[in-house]
């Protein structure tokens, strides 16, 4: 399911006369025993593991042919893939980018000084009708699709269910939009060909907006 959809997405973008691809990579899945160990250690829900059984993440970045802001020299030339956190390093002015990170990077990193900081003060945060500790919430948020400097999509697990969150305000908040299921997020990025400006359309604003 997932792999065929990714291949179809890449073909659509590649076949378009109006797009220029700058990186494209599908990582092969880990050995099943290794993936199952990571899933067990980190209590990763089945819907996320279903994706990673088919591939260990994938990457696609491109611009439209009329994009005059993108600087190829600054962005760099890559035979296949750019460094995993590259879209978040600078305002590259890409038009389309999907960067689903490898499972071991997502779940075996603590994301200190990227998602959460030692200096962060604790306090209550409202999430899906529950009041949670902000510090505890932030430490469970894990980047899963790092596609721009302004925003990323992140994973959050609560009560055995995987939520995909949209970061806003340079990822200062992950609760301005209602979460979606991983399957819905994946379907959304495929339908929009990974266009960065279309990410918000996959989510609905929360009551806070």
Short mmCIF file of the C-alpha atoms (twelve columns), coordinates in Angstrom:
data_MODEL
# 
_entry.id   MODEL 
# 
loop_
_atom_site.group_PDB 
_atom_site.id 
_atom_site.type_symbol 
_atom_site.label_atom_id 
_atom_site.label_alt_id 
_atom_site.label_comp_id 
_atom_site.label_asym_id 
_atom_site.label_seq_id 
_atom_site.Cartn_x 
_atom_site.Cartn_y 
_atom_site.Cartn_z 
_atom_site.pdbx_PDB_model_num 
ATOM 1   C CA . UNK A 1   0.000   0.000  0.000   1 
ATOM 2   C CA . UNK A 2   2.430   2.673  1.188   1 
ATOM 3   C CA . UNK A 3   5.308   1.825  -1.145  1 
ATOM 4   C CA . UNK A 4   3.163   1.773  -4.265  1 
ATOM 5   C CA . UNK A 5   1.642   5.133  -3.335  1 
ATOM 6   C CA . UNK A 6   5.083   6.677  -2.792  1 
ATOM 7   C CA . UNK A 7   6.329   5.388  -6.146  1 
ATOM 8   C CA . UNK A 8   3.224   6.767  -7.862  1 
ATOM 9   C CA . UNK A 9   3.735   10.130 -6.163  1 
ATOM 10  C CA . UNK A 10  7.364   10.349 -7.258  1 
ATOM 11  C CA . UNK A 11  6.406   9.407  -10.823 1 
ATOM 12  C CA . UNK A 12  3.742   12.146 -10.953 1 
ATOM 13  C CA . UNK A 13  6.205   14.782 -9.821  1 
ATOM 14  C CA . UNK A 14  8.975   13.509 -12.091 1 
ATOM 15  C CA . UNK A 15  6.691   13.357 -15.137 1 
ATOM 16  C CA . UNK A 16  5.422   16.901 -14.677 1 
ATOM 17  C CA . UNK A 17  6.859   19.453 -17.085 1 
ATOM 18  C CA . UNK A 18  6.668   22.118 -14.388 1 
ATOM 19  C CA . UNK A 19  8.778   20.513 -11.649 1 
ATOM 20  C CA . UNK A 20  12.487  20.050 -10.982 1 
ATOM 21  C CA . UNK A 21  13.413  17.313 -8.497  1 
ATOM 22  C CA . UNK A 22  16.368  18.050 -6.199  1 
ATOM 23  C CA . UNK A 23  16.429  14.876 -4.118  1 
ATOM 24  C CA . UNK A 24  14.592  11.590 -4.123  1 
ATOM 25  C CA . UNK A 25  15.168  8.521  -1.962  1 
ATOM 26  C CA . UNK A 26  13.209  5.574  -0.607  1 
ATOM 27  C CA . UNK A 27  15.051  3.735  2.148   1 
ATOM 28  C CA . UNK A 28  14.622  -0.048 2.259   1 
ATOM 29  C CA . UNK A 29  12.932  -1.383 5.398   1 
ATOM 30  C CA . UNK A 30  14.932  -2.658 8.331   1 
ATOM 31  C CA . UNK A 31  15.060  -6.364 8.980   1 
ATOM 32  C CA . UNK A 32  11.731  -7.317 10.531  1 
ATOM 33  C CA . UNK A 33  13.339  -8.506 13.774  1 
ATOM 34  C CA . UNK A 34  15.141  -5.164 14.192  1 
ATOM 35  C CA . UNK A 35  11.991  -3.186 13.444  1 
ATOM 36  C CA . UNK A 36  9.944   -5.272 15.881  1 
ATOM 37  C CA . UNK A 37  12.542  -4.672 18.605  1 
ATOM 38  C CA . UNK A 38  12.390  -0.903 18.087  1 
ATOM 39  C CA . UNK A 39  8.587   -1.059 18.067  1 
ATOM 40  C CA . UNK A 40  8.528   -3.024 21.307  1 
ATOM 41  C CA . UNK A 41  11.029  -0.822 23.135  1 
ATOM 42  C CA . UNK A 42  9.264   2.409  22.176  1 
ATOM 43  C CA . UNK A 43  5.660   1.128  22.133  1 
ATOM 44  C CA . UNK A 44  5.119   2.258  18.563  1 
ATOM 45  C CA . UNK A 45  1.503   1.770  17.405  1 
ATOM 46  C CA . UNK A 46  0.726   -0.686 14.630  1 
ATOM 47  C CA . UNK A 47  -0.281  1.923  12.045  1 
ATOM 48  C CA . UNK A 48  3.172   3.519  12.178  1 
ATOM 49  C CA . UNK A 49  4.910   0.153  12.036  1 
ATOM 50  C CA . UNK A 50  2.833   -0.820 8.990   1 
ATOM 51  C CA . UNK A 51  4.449   2.046  7.105   1 
ATOM 52  C CA . UNK A 52  7.962   1.229  8.257   1 
ATOM 53  C CA . UNK A 53  7.549   -2.419 7.274   1 
ATOM 54  C CA . UNK A 54  7.413   -1.229 3.656   1 
ATOM 55  C CA . UNK A 55  10.183  1.383  3.783   1 
ATOM 56  C CA . UNK A 56  12.403  3.055  6.348   1 
ATOM 57  C CA . UNK A 57  11.296  6.532  5.385   1 
ATOM 58  C CA . UNK A 58  11.449  8.428  2.116   1 
ATOM 59  C CA . UNK A 59  12.467  11.802 0.818   1 
ATOM 60  C CA . UNK A 60  11.373  13.969 -2.078  1 
ATOM 61  C CA . UNK A 61  12.146  17.618 -2.717  1 
ATOM 62  C CA . UNK A 62  11.411  19.732 -5.754  1 
ATOM 63  C CA . UNK A 63  10.668  23.198 -7.071  1 
ATOM 64  C CA . UNK A 64  8.360   24.481 -9.763  1 
ATOM 65  C CA . UNK A 65  10.073  25.656 -12.922 1 
ATOM 66  C CA . UNK A 66  9.035   29.275 -12.323 1 
ATOM 67  C CA . UNK A 67  10.523  29.398 -8.806  1 
ATOM 68  C CA . UNK A 68  13.042  32.275 -8.778  1 
ATOM 69  C CA . UNK A 69  13.802  32.221 -5.036  1 
ATOM 70  C CA . UNK A 70  15.344  28.750 -4.786  1 
ATOM 71  C CA . UNK A 71  19.162  28.759 -4.831  1 
ATOM 72  C CA . UNK A 72  20.423  25.389 -6.032  1 
ATOM 73  C CA . UNK A 73  24.034  26.240 -5.181  1 
ATOM 74  C CA . UNK A 74  23.168  26.980 -1.557  1 
ATOM 75  C CA . UNK A 75  20.840  24.009 -1.243  1 
ATOM 76  C CA . UNK A 76  23.428  21.606 -2.612  1 
ATOM 77  C CA . UNK A 77  23.470  18.764 -5.106  1 
ATOM 78  C CA . UNK A 78  22.696  15.283 -3.853  1 
ATOM 79  C CA . UNK A 79  22.903  12.025 -5.767  1 
ATOM 80  C CA . UNK A 80  19.786  10.831 -3.949  1 
ATOM 81  C CA . UNK A 81  19.055  12.272 -0.505  1 
ATOM 82  C CA . UNK A 82  20.005  15.332 1.513   1 
ATOM 83  C CA . UNK A 83  20.982  15.146 5.223   1 
ATOM 84  C CA . UNK A 84  17.897  14.193 7.255   1 
ATOM 85  C CA . UNK A 85  17.342  17.529 9.001   1 
ATOM 86  C CA . UNK A 86  18.368  19.675 6.027   1 
ATOM 87  C CA . UNK A 87  14.933  21.235 5.287   1 
ATOM 88  C CA . UNK A 88  14.882  22.678 8.801   1 
ATOM 89  C CA . UNK A 89  18.336  24.264 8.495   1 
ATOM 90  C CA . UNK A 90  17.434  27.188 6.259   1 
ATOM 91  C CA . UNK A 91  14.678  28.837 4.226   1 
ATOM 92  C CA . UNK A 92  15.397  26.905 1.033   1 
ATOM 93  C CA . UNK A 93  12.270  28.070 -0.850  1 
ATOM 94  C CA . UNK A 94  11.375  24.573 -1.964  1 
ATOM 95  C CA . UNK A 95  7.869   24.166 -3.352  1 
ATOM 96  C CA . UNK A 96  7.475   20.516 -2.478  1 
ATOM 97  C CA . UNK A 97  9.174   18.451 0.196   1 
ATOM 98  C CA . UNK A 98  8.422   15.216 2.012   1 
ATOM 99  C CA . UNK A 99  11.037  13.938 4.433   1 
ATOM 100 C CA . UNK A 100 9.717   11.000 6.455   1 
ATOM 101 C CA . UNK A 101 12.606  10.175 8.769   1 
ATOM 102 C CA . UNK A 102 13.993  6.669  9.353   1 
ATOM 103 C CA . UNK A 103 12.323  4.880  12.257  1 
ATOM 104 C CA . UNK A 104 15.472  4.651  14.384  1 
ATOM 105 C CA . UNK A 105 16.093  8.388  14.045  1 
ATOM 106 C CA . UNK A 106 12.520  9.245  15.028  1 
ATOM 107 C CA . UNK A 107 12.250  6.984  18.051  1 
ATOM 108 C CA . UNK A 108 15.808  6.559  19.323  1 
ATOM 109 C CA . UNK A 109 16.559  10.301 19.520  1 
ATOM 110 C CA . UNK A 110 15.367  12.332 22.502  1 
ATOM 111 C CA . UNK A 111 15.115  15.565 20.458  1 
ATOM 112 C CA . UNK A 112 16.488  17.718 23.237  1 
ATOM 113 C CA . UNK A 113 17.239  21.250 22.010  1 
ATOM 114 C CA . UNK A 114 15.067  20.656 18.959  1 
ATOM 115 C CA . UNK A 115 11.590  19.953 20.323  1 
ATOM 116 C CA . UNK A 116 12.167  20.485 24.033  1 
ATOM 117 C CA . UNK A 117 14.688  22.428 26.113  1 
ATOM 118 C CA . UNK A 118 15.967  22.196 29.665  1 
ATOM 119 C CA . UNK A 119 14.977  25.829 30.150  1 
ATOM 120 C CA . UNK A 120 11.313  25.205 29.312  1 
ATOM 121 C CA . UNK A 121 8.975   25.960 32.198  1 
ATOM 122 C CA . UNK A 122 6.300   23.415 32.982  1 
ATOM 123 C CA . UNK A 123 2.615   24.162 33.046  1 
ATOM 124 C CA . UNK A 124 -0.724  22.783 31.895  1 
ATOM 125 C CA . UNK A 125 -1.526  22.227 28.242  1 
ATOM 126 C CA . UNK A 126 -4.906  21.244 26.841  1 
ATOM 127 C CA . UNK A 127 -4.770  18.382 24.370  1 
ATOM 128 C CA . UNK A 128 -7.859  16.691 22.946  1 
ATOM 129 C CA . UNK A 129 -9.955  17.518 25.981  1 
ATOM 130 C CA . UNK A 130 -7.289  16.500 28.500  1 
ATOM 131 C CA . UNK A 131 -5.007  18.626 30.635  1 
ATOM 132 C CA . UNK A 132 -1.399  17.454 30.326  1 
ATOM 133 C CA . UNK A 133 1.964   18.612 31.578  1 
ATOM 134 C CA . UNK A 134 3.535   20.791 28.881  1 
ATOM 135 C CA . UNK A 135 6.991   19.445 29.667  1 
ATOM 136 C CA . UNK A 136 5.763   15.864 29.534  1 
ATOM 137 C CA . UNK A 137 3.905   16.546 26.288  1 
ATOM 138 C CA . UNK A 138 6.898   18.159 24.583  1 
ATOM 139 C CA . UNK A 139 9.188   15.276 25.514  1 
ATOM 140 C CA . UNK A 140 6.866   12.805 23.803  1 
ATOM 141 C CA . UNK A 141 6.637   14.769 20.548  1 
ATOM 142 C CA . UNK A 142 8.923   13.346 17.865  1 
ATOM 143 C CA . UNK A 143 9.562   14.770 14.390  1 
ATOM 144 C CA . UNK A 144 8.463   12.423 11.650  1 
ATOM 145 C CA . UNK A 145 8.249   14.606 8.510   1 
ATOM 146 C CA . UNK A 146 10.847  17.392 8.538   1 
ATOM 147 C CA . UNK A 147 9.909   19.301 5.407   1 
ATOM 148 C CA . UNK A 148 10.593  23.010 6.115   1 
ATOM 149 C CA . UNK A 149 12.043  25.489 8.562   1 
ATOM 150 C CA . UNK A 150 8.644   27.008 9.341   1 
ATOM 151 C CA . UNK A 151 6.917   23.797 10.255  1 
ATOM 152 C CA . UNK A 152 7.202   20.020 10.571  1 
ATOM 153 C CA . UNK A 153 4.850   17.118 11.144  1 
ATOM 154 C CA . UNK A 154 5.434   15.252 14.387  1 
ATOM 155 C CA . UNK A 155 4.363   12.050 16.097  1 
ATOM 156 C CA . UNK A 156 2.678   11.882 19.488  1 
ATOM 157 C CA . UNK A 157 1.381   8.710  21.124  1 
ATOM 158 C CA . UNK A 158 -1.366  8.766  23.724  1 
ATOM 159 C CA . UNK A 159 -3.267  5.759  25.044  1 
ATOM 160 C CA . UNK A 160 -1.701  3.527  22.415  1 
ATOM 161 C CA . UNK A 161 -2.865  5.715  19.516  1 
ATOM 162 C CA . UNK A 162 -0.590  7.548  17.097  1 
ATOM 163 C CA . UNK A 163 -1.424  11.184 16.398  1 
ATOM 164 C CA . UNK A 164 0.301   13.259 13.741  1 
ATOM 165 C CA . UNK A 165 0.656   16.888 14.774  1 
ATOM 166 C CA . UNK A 166 1.377   19.990 12.718  1 
ATOM 167 C CA . UNK A 167 3.990   22.319 14.165  1 
ATOM 168 C CA . UNK A 168 3.279   26.033 13.890  1 
ATOM 169 C CA . UNK A 169 5.198   29.230 14.663  1 
ATOM 170 C CA . UNK A 170 8.522   27.538 13.855  1 
ATOM 171 C CA . UNK A 171 7.396   24.512 15.874  1 
ATOM 172 C CA . UNK A 172 6.801   26.513 19.047  1 
ATOM 173 C CA . UNK A 173 3.344   24.922 19.216  1 
ATOM 174 C CA . UNK A 174 1.943   21.547 18.195  1 
ATOM 175 C CA . UNK A 175 -1.614  22.151 19.403  1 
ATOM 176 C CA . UNK A 176 -2.871  24.886 17.057  1 
ATOM 177 C CA . UNK A 177 -4.263  22.204 14.748  1 
ATOM 178 C CA . UNK A 178 -6.205  19.072 15.525  1 
ATOM 179 C CA . UNK A 179 -4.172  15.867 15.125  1 
ATOM 180 C CA . UNK A 180 -4.809  13.411 12.322  1 
ATOM 181 C CA . UNK A 181 -4.191  9.704  11.960  1 
ATOM 182 C CA . UNK A 182 -0.999  8.658  10.228  1 
ATOM 183 C CA . UNK A 183 -2.985  7.123  7.347   1 
ATOM 184 C CA . UNK A 184 -4.790  10.438 6.798   1 
ATOM 185 C CA . UNK A 185 -1.546  12.396 6.889   1 
ATOM 186 C CA . UNK A 186 0.079   10.040 4.403   1 
ATOM 187 C CA . UNK A 187 -2.942  10.248 2.102   1 
ATOM 188 C CA . UNK A 188 -2.863  14.038 2.384   1 
ATOM 189 C CA . UNK A 189 0.780   14.446 1.408   1 
ATOM 190 C CA . UNK A 190 0.296   12.091 -1.529  1 
ATOM 191 C CA . UNK A 191 -2.812  13.903 -2.784  1 
ATOM 192 C CA . UNK A 192 -1.051  17.279 -2.568  1 
ATOM 193 C CA . UNK A 193 2.215   15.940 -4.048  1 
ATOM 194 C CA . UNK A 194 4.029   17.055 -0.927  1 
ATOM 195 C CA . UNK A 195 3.503   20.760 -1.635  1 
ATOM 196 C CA . UNK A 196 4.711   22.587 1.455   1 
ATOM 197 C CA . UNK A 197 2.029   25.295 1.388   1 
ATOM 198 C CA . UNK A 198 -0.671  22.601 1.270   1 
ATOM 199 C CA . UNK A 199 0.301   20.906 4.553   1 
ATOM 200 C CA . UNK A 200 -2.182  22.921 6.595   1 
ATOM 201 C CA . UNK A 201 -5.014  21.648 4.391   1 
ATOM 202 C CA . UNK A 202 -4.484  18.146 5.820   1 
ATOM 203 C CA . UNK A 203 -5.305  19.402 9.313   1 
ATOM 204 C CA . UNK A 204 -8.144  21.418 10.813  1 
ATOM 205 C CA . UNK A 205 -7.544  24.357 13.164  1 
ATOM 206 C CA . UNK A 206 -8.135  23.637 16.821  1 
ATOM 207 C CA . UNK A 207 -10.418 25.671 19.056  1 
ATOM 208 C CA . UNK A 208 -7.447  27.886 19.920  1 
ATOM 209 C CA . UNK A 209 -7.379  29.542 16.470  1 
# 
